[in-house]
Amino acid sequence: MMSEQQNPAQDQFKRTMKVRHLVMLSLGGVIGTGLFFNTGYIISTTGAAGTLLAYLIGALVVWLVMVCLGELSVAMPETGAFHVYAARYLSPATGYTVAWLYWLTWTVALGSSLTAAGFCMQYWFPQIPVWIWCLVFCCAIYLLNVISTRFFAEGEFWFSLIKVITIVAFIVLGGAAMFGFIPMKDGTPAPGLSNITAHGWLPNGVLPILMTMVAVNFAFSGTELIGIAAGETQQPEKVLPLAIRTTVARLIIFFIGTVFVLAALIPMDQAGIVKSPFVLVFEKIGVPWAADVINFVILTAILSAANSGLYASGRMLWSLANENTLPRAFARVNQRGVPLLAITVSMIGGLLALISSVVAPDTVFVALSAISGFAVVAVWLSICASHFVFRRRHLQQGKSLAQLAYRAPLYPLTPVLGFLLCLLACVGLAFDPTQRIALWCGIPFVLLCYAAYHLTHKSSPKPEEANDVA
């Protein structure tokens, strides 16, 4: 692992994040656009039971990737960790590509989050165009990120706490409406589990589950922020394993519980992406002002996810510069511990993604989510592959497993199964016409990154650098 002397910019970051910040940062990145909007699209495509099965598979993938990342991050806590691991254990060109893929993940997600926030505001102000709200929120997110890392982390903690409380309340209230403890607004009887079985267990077969796996993975994306923030975390060897365990457990409870309630209360033919399924549910329940309250919380959640996304993409540009693959200007950190130029350029990238939402507002949301989903799944692929090589190299160098403060269980099954499931999700994109654009954009982007690396880096790293292990 590179020392702080080799990375002079590294010690300019302040280790101010605690376990509560790390857990809520990860939850904040996850509980946002994907859960609040894409779930409706997945229900309409796969049916209720298919959606539950897709999210269960997604939860398994998240667990596999996170335990792989946990072992890597505890052994080598780095800011912008993924591409450093990929460069070290796969190839420098792969590391370079992973960094740009992850930057693309969050800048495109930033644009789609701002679009979703605009949709939320249209619930109250239908006469005001979405793009005006997008610009207002863009300025707010930028300011939150450039004040200080501690300010960002503390703000994200409270934003995420609001979301967590809301998810729990939604599950409780929605469950009560399912079984008639809270009456439906239009007087219809409580649906119970009828909507889950109304169209059969898998009304469109198994293929739609495969087709929507990238959308599901996009909904879970953000858990890997734990690895990004490792370099700014106090006592990473203690904090990271705890954060990973609590994050994965909460995500499974929140996502599966939420999807179960949504699938039970929203008929398959009424689900979609124009309106959040959360708002749709509370409009059906006879609870005064509930839809307005949940819409406000959804707005908070989406802005929180955008906030986390700008943090992640800015750190990734910083890390590229710190590894000397971008101009050193991107690695400069101001006196408040903020990489200002990296954050600013990432914000511009998010705005470019946002512009496309003005050009094609009816189709861009699914397309943007698919591109982002492809990129994050590709990054997850690299995490599993890096962990597989890391463990093998660790043992080949004569080191014992006891020297690893955190070990992923069931090696080598864990990284191999995680890699194969992520690869399968990417294959599923080819079968969905609405998401196929992710492949047409994602694969050329990967090839472009590899070509750019080889054009700009003529020499290969020394073998001892590639074999460097913390």
Short mmCIF file of C-alpha atoms in Angstrom, two decimals:
data_model
loop_
_atom_site.label_atom_id
_atom_site.label_comp_id
_atom_site.label_asym_id
_atom_site.label_seq_id
_atom_site.Cartn_x
_atom_site.Cartn_y
_atom_site.Cartn_z
CA MET A 1 0.00 0.00 0.00
CA MET A 2 1.27 3.46 -0.83
CA SER A 3 2.50 5.39 2.13
CA GLU A 4 1.43 8.88 3.05
CA GLN A 5 4.83 10.10 1.83
CA GLN A 6 4.00 8.74 -1.60
CA ASN A 7 0.58 10.38 -1.46
CA PRO A 8 1.18 13.90 -0.16
CA ALA A 9 -2.41 14.92 -0.77
CA GLN A 10 -3.72 12.06 1.35
CA ASP A 11 -2.88 13.65 4.70
CA GLN A 12 -4.72 16.83 3.71
CA PHE A 13 -7.98 14.96 4.16
CA LYS A 14 -9.23 15.07 7.72
CA ARG A 15 -10.30 11.80 9.39
CA THR A 16 -13.51 13.28 10.80
CA MET A 17 -16.08 10.57 9.98
CA LYS A 18 -17.34 8.29 12.75
CA VAL A 19 -19.30 5.04 12.49
CA ARG A 20 -22.68 6.82 12.64
CA HIS A 21 -21.59 9.11 9.79
CA LEU A 22 -20.35 6.18 7.72
CA VAL A 23 -23.51 4.09 8.18
CA MET A 24 -25.82 7.00 7.42
CA LEU A 25 -23.68 8.10 4.47
CA SER A 26 -24.08 4.66 2.95
CA LEU A 27 -27.82 4.54 3.71
CA GLY A 28 -28.16 8.09 2.40
CA GLY A 29 -26.60 7.08 -0.89
CA VAL A 30 -28.92 4.10 -1.23
CA ILE A 31 -32.33 5.29 0.00
CA GLY A 32 -33.16 7.73 -2.75
CA THR A 33 -34.07 7.77 -6.43
CA GLY A 34 -33.86 4.03 -7.04
CA LEU A 35 -36.10 2.96 -4.17
CA PHE A 36 -38.59 5.84 -4.36
CA PHE A 37 -39.09 5.88 -8.13
CA ASN A 38 -37.64 2.81 -9.86
CA THR A 39 -39.59 0.38 -7.67
CA GLY A 40 -42.78 1.33 -9.50
CA TYR A 41 -41.13 0.57 -12.85
CA ILE A 42 -39.92 -2.83 -11.57
CA ILE A 43 -43.39 -3.77 -10.24
CA SER A 44 -44.98 -2.87 -13.58
CA THR A 45 -42.40 -5.00 -15.42
CA THR A 46 -42.03 -8.11 -13.28
CA GLY A 47 -45.16 -8.17 -11.10
CA ALA A 48 -45.30 -8.17 -7.31
CA ALA A 49 -43.69 -11.55 -6.61
CA GLY A 50 -41.09 -10.96 -9.31
CA THR A 51 -40.17 -7.64 -7.72
CA LEU A 52 -39.69 -9.23 -4.33
CA LEU A 53 -37.54 -11.97 -5.87
CA ALA A 54 -35.48 -9.40 -7.80
CA TYR A 55 -34.82 -7.38 -4.64
CA LEU A 56 -33.89 -10.52 -2.68
CA ILE A 57 -31.32 -11.39 -5.36
CA GLY A 58 -30.15 -7.78 -5.28
CA ALA A 59 -29.72 -7.97 -1.50
CA LEU A 60 -27.58 -11.10 -1.92
CA VAL A 61 -25.40 -9.33 -4.48
CA VAL A 62 -24.98 -6.35 -2.15
CA TRP A 63 -23.89 -8.61 0.70
CA LEU A 64 -21.37 -10.43 -1.50
CA VAL A 65 -19.87 -7.19 -2.82
CA MET A 66 -19.77 -5.53 0.58
CA VAL A 67 -17.91 -8.31 2.36
CA CYS A 68 -15.37 -8.34 -0.48
CA LEU A 69 -15.02 -4.57 -0.16
CA GLY A 70 -14.81 -4.86 3.61
CA GLU A 71 -11.72 -7.06 3.46
CA LEU A 72 -10.04 -4.73 0.95
CA SER A 73 -10.96 -1.50 2.76
CA VAL A 74 -9.85 -2.65 6.20
CA ALA A 75 -6.52 -3.85 4.80
CA MET A 76 -6.06 -0.70 2.69
CA PRO A 77 -8.23 2.27 3.76
CA GLU A 78 -8.00 4.68 0.83
CA THR A 79 -10.05 7.65 -0.34
CA GLY A 80 -11.44 6.61 -3.73
CA ALA A 81 -10.59 3.01 -2.95
CA PHE A 82 -12.09 0.98 -5.80
CA HIS A 83 -9.89 2.07 -8.63
CA VAL A 84 -6.77 1.85 -6.45
CA TYR A 85 -7.58 -1.81 -5.72
CA ALA A 86 -8.40 -2.54 -9.37
CA ALA A 87 -5.17 -0.91 -10.55
CA ARG A 88 -3.13 -2.84 -8.00
CA TYR A 89 -4.66 -6.30 -8.40
CA LEU A 90 -6.14 -6.34 -11.93
CA SER A 91 -4.34 -3.80 -14.14
CA PRO A 92 -3.62 -0.04 -14.14
CA ALA A 93 -5.91 0.42 -17.16
CA THR A 94 -8.73 -1.38 -15.35
CA GLY A 95 -8.23 0.84 -12.31
CA TYR A 96 -8.39 3.93 -14.52
CA THR A 97 -11.57 2.67 -16.19
CA VAL A 98 -13.21 1.77 -12.87
CA ALA A 99 -12.57 5.28 -11.58
CA TRP A 100 -14.24 6.89 -14.58
CA LEU A 101 -17.11 4.40 -14.47
CA TYR A 102 -17.77 5.25 -10.84
CA TRP A 103 -17.54 8.95 -11.60
CA LEU A 104 -20.07 8.38 -14.40
CA THR A 105 -22.29 6.43 -11.99
CA TRP A 106 -22.68 9.32 -9.60
CA THR A 107 -22.67 12.22 -12.04
CA VAL A 108 -25.43 10.60 -14.12
CA ALA A 109 -27.23 9.64 -10.90
CA LEU A 110 -26.84 13.25 -9.78
CA GLY A 111 -28.65 14.43 -12.90
CA SER A 112 -31.44 11.88 -12.48
CA SER A 113 -31.75 12.73 -8.77
CA LEU A 114 -32.19 16.40 -9.59
CA THR A 115 -34.80 15.44 -12.20
CA ALA A 116 -36.62 13.33 -9.60
CA ALA A 117 -36.52 16.23 -7.13
CA GLY A 118 -38.14 18.40 -9.78
CA PHE A 119 -40.91 15.82 -10.22
CA CYS A 120 -41.49 15.94 -6.45
CA MET A 121 -41.88 19.72 -6.53
CA GLN A 122 -44.35 19.44 -9.41
CA TYR A 123 -46.63 17.55 -7.03
CA TRP A 124 -47.19 20.91 -5.29
CA PHE A 125 -46.35 23.35 -8.10
CA PRO A 126 -47.41 21.71 -11.41
CA GLN A 127 -47.15 25.00 -13.29
CA ILE A 128 -43.41 25.46 -12.65
CA PRO A 129 -41.07 23.58 -15.05
CA VAL A 130 -38.94 20.77 -13.61
CA TRP A 131 -35.67 22.32 -14.79
CA ILE A 132 -36.10 25.43 -12.61
CA TRP A 133 -36.28 23.30 -9.46
CA CYS A 134 -33.31 21.28 -10.70
CA LEU A 135 -31.12 24.40 -10.85
CA VAL A 136 -32.22 25.52 -7.37
CA PHE A 137 -31.37 22.16 -5.84
CA CYS A 138 -28.12 21.99 -7.81
CA CYS A 139 -26.88 25.14 -6.07
CA ALA A 140 -27.94 23.84 -2.64
CA ILE A 141 -26.15 20.49 -3.07
CA TYR A 142 -22.99 22.20 -4.27
CA LEU A 143 -22.88 24.47 -1.22
CA LEU A 144 -23.34 21.55 1.18
CA ASN A 145 -20.31 19.81 -0.32
CA VAL A 146 -17.90 22.74 -0.44
CA ILE A 147 -18.27 23.99 3.14
CA SER A 148 -16.42 21.12 4.89
CA THR A 149 -16.32 17.32 5.06
CA ARG A 150 -17.53 17.30 8.67
CA PHE A 151 -20.44 19.60 7.80
CA PHE A 152 -21.34 17.34 4.87
CA ALA A 153 -21.16 14.19 7.03
CA GLU A 154 -23.22 15.67 9.87
CA GLY A 155 -25.87 16.98 7.49
CA GLU A 156 -26.03 13.64 5.71
CA PHE A 157 -26.47 11.86 9.05
CA TRP A 158 -29.62 13.82 9.88
CA PHE A 159 -31.01 13.68 6.34
CA SER A 160 -30.58 9.91 6.34
CA LEU A 161 -32.13 9.57 9.79
CA ILE A 162 -35.26 11.31 8.51
CA LYS A 163 -35.40 8.80 5.64
CA VAL A 164 -34.94 5.81 7.92
CA ILE A 165 -37.72 6.97 10.26
CA THR A 166 -39.98 7.56 7.26
CA ILE A 167 -39.31 4.11 5.80
CA VAL A 168 -40.20 2.49 9.13
CA ALA A 169 -43.39 4.59 9.38
CA PHE A 170 -44.29 3.71 5.78
CA ILE A 171 -43.91 -0.02 6.45
CA VAL A 172 -46.06 0.23 9.60
CA LEU A 173 -48.81 2.40 8.06
CA GLY A 174 -48.79 0.53 4.75
CA GLY A 175 -48.99 -2.81 6.55
CA ALA A 176 -51.94 -1.51 8.57
CA ALA A 177 -53.71 -0.44 5.34
CA MET A 178 -53.05 -3.83 3.75
CA PHE A 179 -55.03 -5.61 6.44
CA GLY A 180 -57.75 -3.01 7.02
CA PHE A 181 -56.55 -1.35 10.23
CA ILE A 182 -56.40 1.91 8.24
CA PRO A 183 -59.25 2.35 5.70
CA MET A 184 -58.57 2.98 2.02
CA LYS A 185 -59.51 6.52 0.95
CA ASP A 186 -61.93 5.44 -1.80
CA GLY A 187 -63.73 2.98 0.48
CA THR A 188 -62.45 -0.13 -1.25
CA PRO A 189 -61.74 -3.11 1.00
CA ALA A 190 -58.25 -3.78 2.30
CA PRO A 191 -56.27 -5.55 -0.46
CA GLY A 192 -54.42 -7.95 1.84
CA LEU A 193 -52.12 -10.01 -0.37
CA SER A 194 -54.49 -10.03 -3.37
CA ASN A 195 -52.39 -7.64 -5.51
CA ILE A 196 -49.33 -9.82 -5.04
CA THR A 197 -51.08 -12.85 -6.52
CA ALA A 198 -53.64 -11.10 -8.80
CA HIS A 199 -51.60 -11.53 -12.00
CA GLY A 200 -49.96 -14.78 -10.96
CA TRP A 201 -46.61 -15.21 -9.26
CA LEU A 202 -44.58 -14.37 -12.37
CA PRO A 203 -47.07 -12.89 -14.88
CA ASN A 204 -44.42 -12.18 -17.53
CA GLY A 205 -42.14 -15.12 -16.77
CA VAL A 206 -38.59 -15.18 -15.42
CA LEU A 207 -36.98 -13.01 -18.13
CA PRO A 208 -38.26 -9.65 -16.75
CA ILE A 209 -36.49 -10.37 -13.46
CA LEU A 210 -33.21 -10.69 -15.36
CA MET A 211 -34.05 -7.57 -17.37
CA THR A 212 -34.62 -5.46 -14.25
CA MET A 213 -31.62 -6.66 -12.22
CA VAL A 214 -29.55 -3.61 -13.17
CA ALA A 215 -32.41 -1.34 -12.07
CA VAL A 216 -32.48 -3.25 -8.76
CA ASN A 217 -28.71 -2.94 -8.39
CA PHE A 218 -29.02 0.77 -9.13
CA ALA A 219 -31.52 1.00 -6.28
CA PHE A 220 -28.94 -0.63 -3.99
CA SER A 221 -26.02 1.44 -5.30
CA GLY A 222 -24.47 3.66 -2.67
CA THR A 223 -23.55 0.94 -0.20
CA GLU A 224 -20.04 1.02 -1.62
CA LEU A 225 -19.65 4.64 -0.41
CA ILE A 226 -18.24 3.04 2.74
CA GLY A 227 -15.14 2.21 0.71
CA ILE A 228 -14.91 5.72 -0.75
CA ALA A 229 -14.99 7.30 2.72
CA ALA A 230 -12.48 4.86 4.26
CA GLY A 231 -9.65 7.37 3.95
CA GLU A 232 -11.61 9.97 5.91
CA THR A 233 -12.78 7.65 8.70
CA GLN A 234 -11.50 7.34 12.25
CA GLN A 235 -10.17 3.85 13.17
CA PRO A 236 -11.19 2.20 9.86
CA GLU A 237 -10.20 -1.29 11.07
CA LYS A 238 -12.98 -1.08 13.72
CA VAL A 239 -15.50 1.19 12.04
CA LEU A 240 -15.65 -0.34 8.54
CA PRO A 241 -16.72 -3.92 9.48
CA LEU A 242 -19.41 -2.58 11.85
CA ALA A 243 -20.68 -0.14 9.22
CA ILE A 244 -20.84 -2.88 6.60
CA ARG A 245 -22.78 -5.28 8.83
CA THR A 246 -25.31 -2.69 10.00
CA THR A 247 -25.76 -1.19 6.54
CA VAL A 248 -26.46 -4.49 4.79
CA ALA A 249 -28.85 -5.65 7.55
CA ARG A 250 -30.82 -2.40 7.50
CA LEU A 251 -30.99 -2.32 3.72
CA ILE A 252 -32.46 -5.80 3.55
CA ILE A 253 -35.09 -4.91 6.17
CA PHE A 254 -35.93 -1.54 4.64
CA PHE A 255 -35.94 -2.58 0.99
CA ILE A 256 -37.69 -5.94 1.29
CA GLY A 257 -40.21 -4.57 3.79
CA THR A 258 -40.92 -1.51 1.65
CA VAL A 259 -41.21 -3.46 -1.60
CA PHE A 260 -43.58 -5.94 0.05
CA VAL A 261 -45.91 -3.13 1.16
CA LEU A 262 -45.71 -1.37 -2.22
CA ALA A 263 -46.42 -4.57 -4.14
CA ALA A 264 -49.40 -5.35 -1.90
CA LEU A 265 -50.99 -1.89 -2.20
CA ILE A 266 -50.27 -0.96 -5.85
CA PRO A 267 -51.80 -3.11 -8.62
CA MET A 268 -49.26 -4.05 -11.28
CA ASP A 269 -51.05 -2.07 -14.01
CA GLN A 270 -50.99 1.15 -11.93
CA ALA A 271 -47.26 1.13 -11.15
CA GLY A 272 -44.92 3.33 -13.15
CA ILE A 273 -42.30 6.07 -12.90
CA VAL A 274 -44.22 9.31 -13.51
CA LYS A 275 -45.27 9.49 -9.87
CA SER A 276 -43.45 7.93 -6.96
CA PRO A 277 -45.18 4.72 -5.80
CA PHE A 278 -44.79 6.00 -2.22
CA VAL A 279 -46.98 9.02 -2.95
CA LEU A 280 -49.41 6.78 -4.83
CA VAL A 281 -49.78 4.54 -1.76
CA PHE A 282 -50.46 7.41 0.64
CA GLU A 283 -53.02 8.87 -1.74
CA LYS A 284 -54.85 5.55 -1.49
CA ILE A 285 -54.77 5.57 2.32
CA GLY A 286 -57.22 7.80 4.18
CA VAL A 287 -54.55 9.58 6.24
CA PRO A 288 -54.86 13.42 6.01
CA TRP A 289 -51.82 15.15 4.50
CA ALA A 290 -49.91 11.86 4.39
CA ALA A 291 -49.13 12.18 0.67
CA ASP A 292 -47.76 15.70 1.16
CA VAL A 293 -45.63 14.59 4.09
CA ILE A 294 -44.22 11.57 2.24
CA ASN A 295 -43.55 13.68 -0.85
CA PHE A 296 -41.53 16.09 1.27
CA VAL A 297 -39.54 13.24 2.78
CA ILE A 298 -38.96 11.73 -0.66
CA LEU A 299 -37.66 15.11 -1.78
CA THR A 300 -35.30 15.17 1.21
CA ALA A 301 -34.19 11.62 0.46
CA ILE A 302 -33.45 12.32 -3.18
CA LEU A 303 -31.46 15.46 -2.35
CA SER A 304 -29.58 13.48 0.28
CA ALA A 305 -28.67 10.83 -2.31
CA ALA A 306 -27.54 13.60 -4.69
CA ASN A 307 -25.47 15.05 -1.87
CA SER A 308 -23.74 11.70 -1.33
CA GLY A 309 -23.28 11.32 -5.06
CA LEU A 310 -21.48 14.62 -5.47
CA TYR A 311 -19.24 13.69 -2.54
CA ALA A 312 -18.38 10.34 -4.16
CA SER A 313 -17.73 11.65 -7.66
CA GLY A 314 -15.59 14.52 -6.35
CA ARG A 315 -13.46 12.10 -4.29
CA MET A 316 -13.04 9.85 -7.31
CA LEU A 317 -11.60 12.69 -9.40
CA TRP A 318 -9.36 13.60 -6.48
CA SER A 319 -8.16 10.01 -6.26
CA LEU A 320 -7.40 9.86 -9.99
CA ALA A 321 -5.25 12.98 -9.64
CA ASN A 322 -3.63 11.59 -6.50
CA GLU A 323 -2.60 8.52 -8.54
CA ASN A 324 -1.18 10.88 -11.22
CA THR A 325 -3.72 9.96 -13.90
CA LEU A 326 -5.32 13.43 -13.89
CA PRO A 327 -3.67 16.85 -13.54
CA ARG A 328 -2.47 17.50 -9.97
CA ALA A 329 -4.87 20.45 -9.72
CA PHE A 330 -7.68 17.97 -9.05
CA ALA A 331 -5.78 16.63 -6.02
CA ARG A 332 -5.60 19.99 -4.28
CA VAL A 333 -7.56 20.15 -1.05
CA ASN A 334 -8.39 23.49 0.57
CA GLN A 335 -7.90 24.34 4.23
CA ARG A 336 -11.33 22.86 5.06
CA GLY A 337 -10.34 19.46 3.62
CA VAL A 338 -12.47 19.84 0.46
CA PRO A 339 -11.25 19.02 -3.11
CA LEU A 340 -12.94 22.08 -4.60
CA LEU A 341 -11.97 21.65 -8.27
CA ALA A 342 -12.91 17.95 -8.29
CA ILE A 343 -16.33 18.72 -6.79
CA THR A 344 -16.95 21.58 -9.21
CA VAL A 345 -16.15 19.49 -12.30
CA SER A 346 -18.36 16.67 -10.99
CA MET A 347 -21.21 19.13 -10.50
CA ILE A 348 -20.81 20.24 -14.12
CA GLY A 349 -21.04 16.58 -15.16
CA GLY A 350 -24.28 16.26 -13.23
CA LEU A 351 -25.65 19.34 -14.99
CA LEU A 352 -24.83 17.83 -18.40
CA ALA A 353 -26.82 14.74 -17.40
CA LEU A 354 -29.60 17.04 -16.26
CA ILE A 355 -29.80 18.83 -19.62
CA SER A 356 -30.88 15.58 -21.27
CA SER A 357 -33.87 15.48 -18.91
CA VAL A 358 -35.08 18.75 -20.39
CA VAL A 359 -34.73 17.41 -23.92
CA ALA A 360 -36.55 14.10 -23.26
CA PRO A 361 -38.39 14.26 -19.90
CA ASP A 362 -40.66 11.25 -20.56
CA THR A 363 -37.94 8.70 -21.29
CA VAL A 364 -34.73 10.01 -19.76
CA PHE A 365 -35.31 8.79 -16.22
CA VAL A 366 -35.21 5.07 -17.04
CA ALA A 367 -32.33 5.60 -19.48
CA LEU A 368 -30.24 7.56 -16.97
CA SER A 369 -30.92 4.98 -14.28
CA ALA A 370 -29.88 2.18 -16.62
CA ILE A 371 -26.59 3.86 -17.56
CA SER A 372 -25.88 4.53 -13.90
CA GLY A 373 -26.86 0.98 -13.03
CA PHE A 374 -24.52 -0.47 -15.66
CA ALA A 375 -21.63 1.61 -14.37
CA VAL A 376 -22.13 0.68 -10.71
CA VAL A 377 -22.47 -3.03 -11.55
CA ALA A 378 -19.21 -2.82 -13.52
CA VAL A 379 -17.56 -1.29 -10.45
CA TRP A 380 -18.98 -4.09 -8.29
CA LEU A 381 -17.48 -6.57 -10.77
CA SER A 382 -14.07 -4.99 -10.22
CA ILE A 383 -14.46 -5.13 -6.41
CA CYS A 384 -15.16 -8.89 -6.50
CA ALA A 385 -12.32 -9.55 -8.94
CA SER A 386 -9.89 -7.39 -6.94
CA HIS A 387 -10.76 -9.21 -3.73
CA PHE A 388 -10.28 -12.61 -5.38
CA VAL A 389 -6.77 -11.64 -6.53
CA PHE A 390 -5.92 -9.85 -3.27
CA ARG A 391 -6.61 -12.89 -1.09
CA ARG A 392 -4.68 -15.22 -3.41
CA ARG A 393 -1.70 -12.87 -3.52
CA HIS A 394 -1.81 -12.40 0.23
CA LEU A 395 -1.43 -16.16 0.75
CA GLN A 396 1.13 -16.56 -2.05
CA GLN A 397 3.36 -14.05 -0.27
CA GLY A 398 3.43 -16.35 2.75
CA LYS A 399 1.13 -14.25 4.92
CA SER A 400 -1.52 -15.83 7.14
CA LEU A 401 -5.25 -15.15 7.20
CA ALA A 402 -4.86 -14.10 10.85
CA GLN A 403 -3.04 -10.98 9.63
CA LEU A 404 -6.27 -9.77 7.99
CA ALA A 405 -8.27 -7.75 10.51
CA TYR A 406 -11.46 -8.49 8.55
CA ARG A 407 -11.99 -11.51 6.28
CA ALA A 408 -14.81 -12.10 3.83
CA PRO A 409 -16.51 -15.41 4.63
CA LEU A 410 -16.75 -18.40 2.27
CA TYR A 411 -13.81 -17.43 0.05
CA PRO A 412 -13.51 -18.08 -2.91
CA LEU A 413 -17.27 -18.58 -3.32
CA THR A 414 -18.03 -15.02 -2.19
CA PRO A 415 -16.11 -13.07 -4.87
CA VAL A 416 -16.83 -15.63 -7.63
CA LEU A 417 -20.61 -15.68 -7.02
CA GLY A 418 -20.70 -11.89 -6.65
CA PHE A 419 -18.86 -11.49 -9.95
CA LEU A 420 -21.14 -13.92 -11.81
CA LEU A 421 -24.37 -12.33 -10.51
CA CYS A 422 -23.17 -8.86 -11.48
CA LEU A 423 -22.21 -10.15 -14.94
CA LEU A 424 -25.66 -11.75 -15.29
CA ALA A 425 -27.32 -8.42 -14.47
CA CYS A 426 -25.40 -6.75 -17.30
CA VAL A 427 -26.47 -9.50 -19.72
CA GLY A 428 -30.09 -8.84 -18.72
CA LEU A 429 -29.88 -5.33 -20.14
CA ALA A 430 -29.72 -6.72 -23.66
CA PHE A 431 -33.25 -8.13 -23.30
CA ASP A 432 -34.93 -4.87 -22.20
CA PRO A 433 -35.46 -2.31 -25.02
CA THR A 434 -35.96 0.53 -22.52
CA GLN A 435 -32.63 -0.13 -20.77
CA ARG A 436 -30.57 -1.41 -23.71
CA ILE A 437 -29.20 2.10 -24.08
CA ALA A 438 -27.06 1.34 -21.02
CA LEU A 439 -25.08 -1.19 -23.06
CA TRP A 440 -24.85 1.06 -26.12
CA CYS A 441 -23.44 3.83 -23.93
CA GLY A 442 -21.66 1.80 -21.24
CA ILE A 443 -19.56 -0.59 -23.35
CA PRO A 444 -18.16 2.12 -25.69
CA PHE A 445 -17.39 4.21 -22.59
CA VAL A 446 -15.37 1.33 -21.12
CA LEU A 447 -13.46 0.86 -24.40
CA LEU A 448 -12.83 4.61 -24.59
CA CYS A 449 -11.38 4.61 -21.07
CA TYR A 450 -9.02 1.73 -21.84
CA ALA A 451 -7.90 3.45 -25.06
CA ALA A 452 -7.42 6.78 -23.26
CA TYR A 453 -5.30 5.13 -20.58
CA HIS A 454 -3.00 3.40 -23.06
CA LEU A 455 -2.64 6.58 -25.12
CA THR A 456 -1.73 8.70 -22.09
CA HIS A 457 0.33 6.13 -20.13
CA LYS A 458 3.12 4.69 -22.20
CA SER A 459 5.00 2.94 -19.40
CA SER A 460 3.79 0.10 -17.16
CA PRO A 461 4.18 0.12 -13.38
CA LYS A 462 7.03 -1.82 -11.84
CA PRO A 463 6.07 -5.31 -10.66
CA GLU A 464 6.84 -4.50 -7.06
CA GLU A 465 4.38 -1.61 -7.18
CA ALA A 466 1.64 -3.85 -8.54
CA ASN A 467 2.32 -6.44 -5.88
CA ASP A 468 2.28 -3.92 -3.05
CA VAL A 469 -0.04 -5.09 -0.25
CA ALA A 470 -0.90 -3.27 2.95
#
